[in-house]
Short mmCIF file of C-alpha atoms in Angstrom, two decimals:
data_model
loop_
_atom_site.label_atom_id
_atom_site.label_comp_id
_atom_site.label_asym_id
_atom_site.label_seq_id
_atom_site.Cartn_x
_atom_site.Cartn_y
_atom_site.Cartn_z
CA MET G 184 62.60 107.38 86.52
CA THR G 185 62.26 103.61 86.37
CA ALA G 186 64.93 101.63 88.18
CA PRO G 187 67.36 99.80 85.92
CA HIS G 188 67.01 96.09 85.37
CA LEU G 189 70.01 94.04 86.51
CA GLU G 190 70.84 90.59 85.23
CA PRO G 191 74.00 88.76 84.16
CA VAL G 192 75.29 90.12 80.86
CA THR G 193 76.79 88.24 77.94
CA LEU G 194 79.39 90.35 76.20
CA LYS G 195 79.91 90.36 72.42
CA SER G 196 83.41 89.06 73.07
CA PRO G 197 85.11 87.64 76.15
CA LEU G 198 86.75 89.83 78.76
CA PRO G 199 90.07 91.11 77.46
CA THR G 200 93.08 89.16 78.61
CA VAL G 201 95.17 91.44 80.75
CA PRO G 202 98.79 90.58 81.56
CA ALA G 203 99.90 90.52 85.19
CA GLY G 204 101.05 93.89 86.38
CA PRO G 205 99.70 97.27 87.43
CA ALA G 206 97.04 97.51 84.69
CA PHE G 207 93.46 98.40 85.60
CA CYS G 208 91.78 95.11 84.74
CA PRO G 209 88.38 93.48 85.16
CA PHE G 210 87.47 90.21 86.83
CA GLU G 211 84.06 88.70 86.09
CA ASN G 212 84.18 86.54 89.22
CA LEU G 213 86.45 85.85 92.17
CA THR G 214 87.29 82.24 91.36
CA SER G 215 90.73 82.58 89.79
CA GLU G 216 93.82 82.73 91.97
CA ARG G 217 94.75 86.15 90.56
CA ALA G 218 91.25 87.52 91.23
CA GLN G 219 91.38 86.26 94.81
CA ILE G 220 94.81 87.85 95.38
CA GLU G 221 93.66 91.17 93.89
CA TRP G 222 90.39 91.11 95.87
CA ALA G 223 92.29 90.48 99.12
CA ARG G 224 94.57 93.43 98.30
CA CYS G 225 91.74 95.79 97.27
CA ARG G 226 88.71 94.77 99.32
CA ASP G 227 89.26 97.34 102.09
CA TRP G 228 89.00 100.14 99.49
CA ILE G 229 85.68 98.73 98.28
CA LYS G 230 84.48 98.29 101.87
CA GLN G 231 85.27 101.95 102.63
CA ALA G 232 83.33 103.03 99.54
CA SER G 233 80.32 100.86 100.42
CA ASP G 234 80.41 101.97 104.07
CA GLN G 235 80.27 105.58 102.91
CA CYS G 236 76.85 105.13 101.36
CA SER G 237 75.83 102.07 103.45
CA ALA G 238 74.01 100.55 100.49
CA GLU G 239 75.48 97.05 100.59
CA THR G 240 77.69 94.86 102.71
CA LEU G 241 81.03 93.65 101.45
CA GLU G 242 79.58 90.14 101.42
CA SER G 243 76.67 91.19 99.17
CA ILE G 244 79.13 92.88 96.81
CA GLU G 245 81.22 89.70 96.66
CA GLU G 246 78.05 87.71 95.95
CA SER G 247 77.06 90.08 93.13
CA ILE G 248 80.48 89.65 91.54
CA SER G 249 80.30 85.87 91.92
CA GLU G 250 76.83 85.81 90.32
CA GLY G 251 78.00 87.86 87.33
CA LEU G 252 75.89 90.90 88.24
CA CYS G 253 78.95 93.06 88.92
CA PHE G 254 82.57 93.19 87.80
CA PHE G 255 85.58 93.81 90.03
CA TRP G 256 88.38 96.01 88.68
CA ALA G 257 91.84 96.13 90.25
CA GLY G 258 94.35 98.92 89.79
CA PRO G 259 97.75 99.60 91.34
CA ASP G 260 96.38 101.81 94.13
CA CYS G 261 92.64 101.61 93.54
CA ALA G 262 89.72 99.30 92.85
CA ALA G 263 86.23 99.55 91.45
CA VAL G 264 83.04 97.54 91.16
CA THR G 265 80.88 98.08 88.09
CA ARG G 266 77.57 96.81 86.81
CA PHE G 267 75.50 97.18 83.68
CA GLU G 268 72.20 99.02 83.97
CA ASP G 269 69.59 98.55 81.27
CA TYR G 270 66.86 101.19 81.07
CA PRO G 271 63.37 100.98 79.54
CA ASN G 272 64.39 103.44 76.79
CA GLY G 273 66.90 100.89 75.49
CA LYS G 274 69.98 102.61 76.86
CA ARG G 275 72.59 100.71 78.80
CA ASN G 276 75.25 102.21 81.05
CA LEU G 277 78.30 100.70 82.62
CA THR G 278 78.00 102.14 86.11
CA VAL G 279 80.90 102.43 88.53
CA VAL G 280 79.04 101.57 91.71
CA TYR G 281 81.99 101.62 94.09
CA VAL G 282 85.44 103.06 93.64
CA GLY G 283 88.03 103.04 96.39
CA GLY G 284 91.63 103.94 96.89
CA ASN G 285 93.01 106.61 94.59
CA LEU G 286 90.09 107.98 92.53
CA THR G 287 92.44 109.91 90.25
CA THR G 288 94.25 106.70 89.25
CA ALA G 289 90.99 104.79 88.93
CA MET G 290 89.45 107.33 86.60
CA ARG G 291 92.43 108.67 84.66
CA GLU G 292 94.11 105.31 84.06
CA GLY G 293 91.02 103.14 84.34
CA LEU G 294 88.58 105.20 82.26
CA PRO G 295 89.94 104.03 78.88
CA ALA G 296 89.55 100.40 80.02
CA LEU G 297 86.06 101.08 81.38
CA GLU G 298 85.02 102.76 78.11
CA ALA G 299 86.39 99.88 76.00
CA PHE G 300 84.60 97.38 78.23
CA ALA G 301 81.36 99.38 77.96
CA ARG G 302 81.61 99.47 74.15
CA MET G 303 81.96 95.66 74.10
CA ALA G 304 78.60 95.47 75.86
CA ASP G 305 76.79 98.02 73.65
CA CYS G 306 76.65 100.67 76.39
CA THR G 307 75.78 104.25 75.58
CA GLY G 308 77.74 105.67 78.51
CA VAL G 309 79.81 105.19 81.64
CA ALA G 310 78.32 106.52 84.88
CA VAL G 311 80.02 106.97 88.25
CA LEU G 312 78.19 106.95 91.56
CA THR G 313 80.00 108.93 94.24
CA GLY G 314 79.09 109.92 97.74
CA GLU G 315 81.74 112.62 97.90
CA ASN G 316 80.84 116.12 96.73
CA GLU G 317 84.49 117.08 96.27
CA LYS G 318 84.89 114.33 93.64
CA VAL G 319 82.21 115.84 91.38
CA GLY G 320 84.51 118.61 90.09
CA GLU G 321 87.28 116.13 89.35
CA LEU G 322 84.89 113.86 87.45
CA LYS G 323 83.42 116.81 85.50
CA ALA G 324 86.96 117.72 84.41
CA MET G 325 87.22 114.20 82.93
CA GLY G 326 84.14 114.72 80.77
CA PHE G 327 81.42 113.48 83.12
CA GLY G 328 78.21 115.45 83.45
CA ILE G 329 75.62 115.29 86.19
CA SER G 330 72.67 113.17 85.10
CA LEU G 331 71.08 112.42 88.47
CA VAL G 332 71.43 113.76 91.98
CA SER G 333 70.40 111.61 94.91
CA LEU G 334 70.33 112.95 98.44
CA THR G 335 69.75 110.65 101.39
CA LYS G 336 68.30 111.62 104.74
CA PRO G 337 68.83 109.04 107.48
CA ILE G 338 65.71 108.32 109.50
CA SER G 339 65.25 106.47 112.76
CA ARG G 340 63.04 103.42 112.97
CA GLU G 341 61.11 105.01 115.79
CA VAL G 342 58.05 107.10 115.01
CA GLN G 343 58.51 110.57 116.41
#
């Protein structure tokens, strides 16, 4: 499978305006005062999620959001980082790269917002990356199906 191509995305319409409150809402960068407040409140959840798979540092995630490669979503007791992935076959997914805090809230309350956001960007699906096997059953119950399984084996830098 060819790796997806990542670049800033222009949506058909601007991000939806979301009133202040407990809604699950997207931020396309961290420049606004509200985005900074929400990021400060939620960043530890995202750090825990990124530490679990050790793919990126919190600083690189912040940079990706600032560059428009990823979107930050804030919920009342959860947070997520998403990105668009464009594949050679013409399909595009909105992928939840990191989700932290309460996964049930993030997916049950946030999924309608994620799906609407994905439709605005001509996506064919919403994908969720998770490093927790116990979350797979919960996600399947919400209509997700397994499309890819990735297993990682840590290796030492020393030749044995």
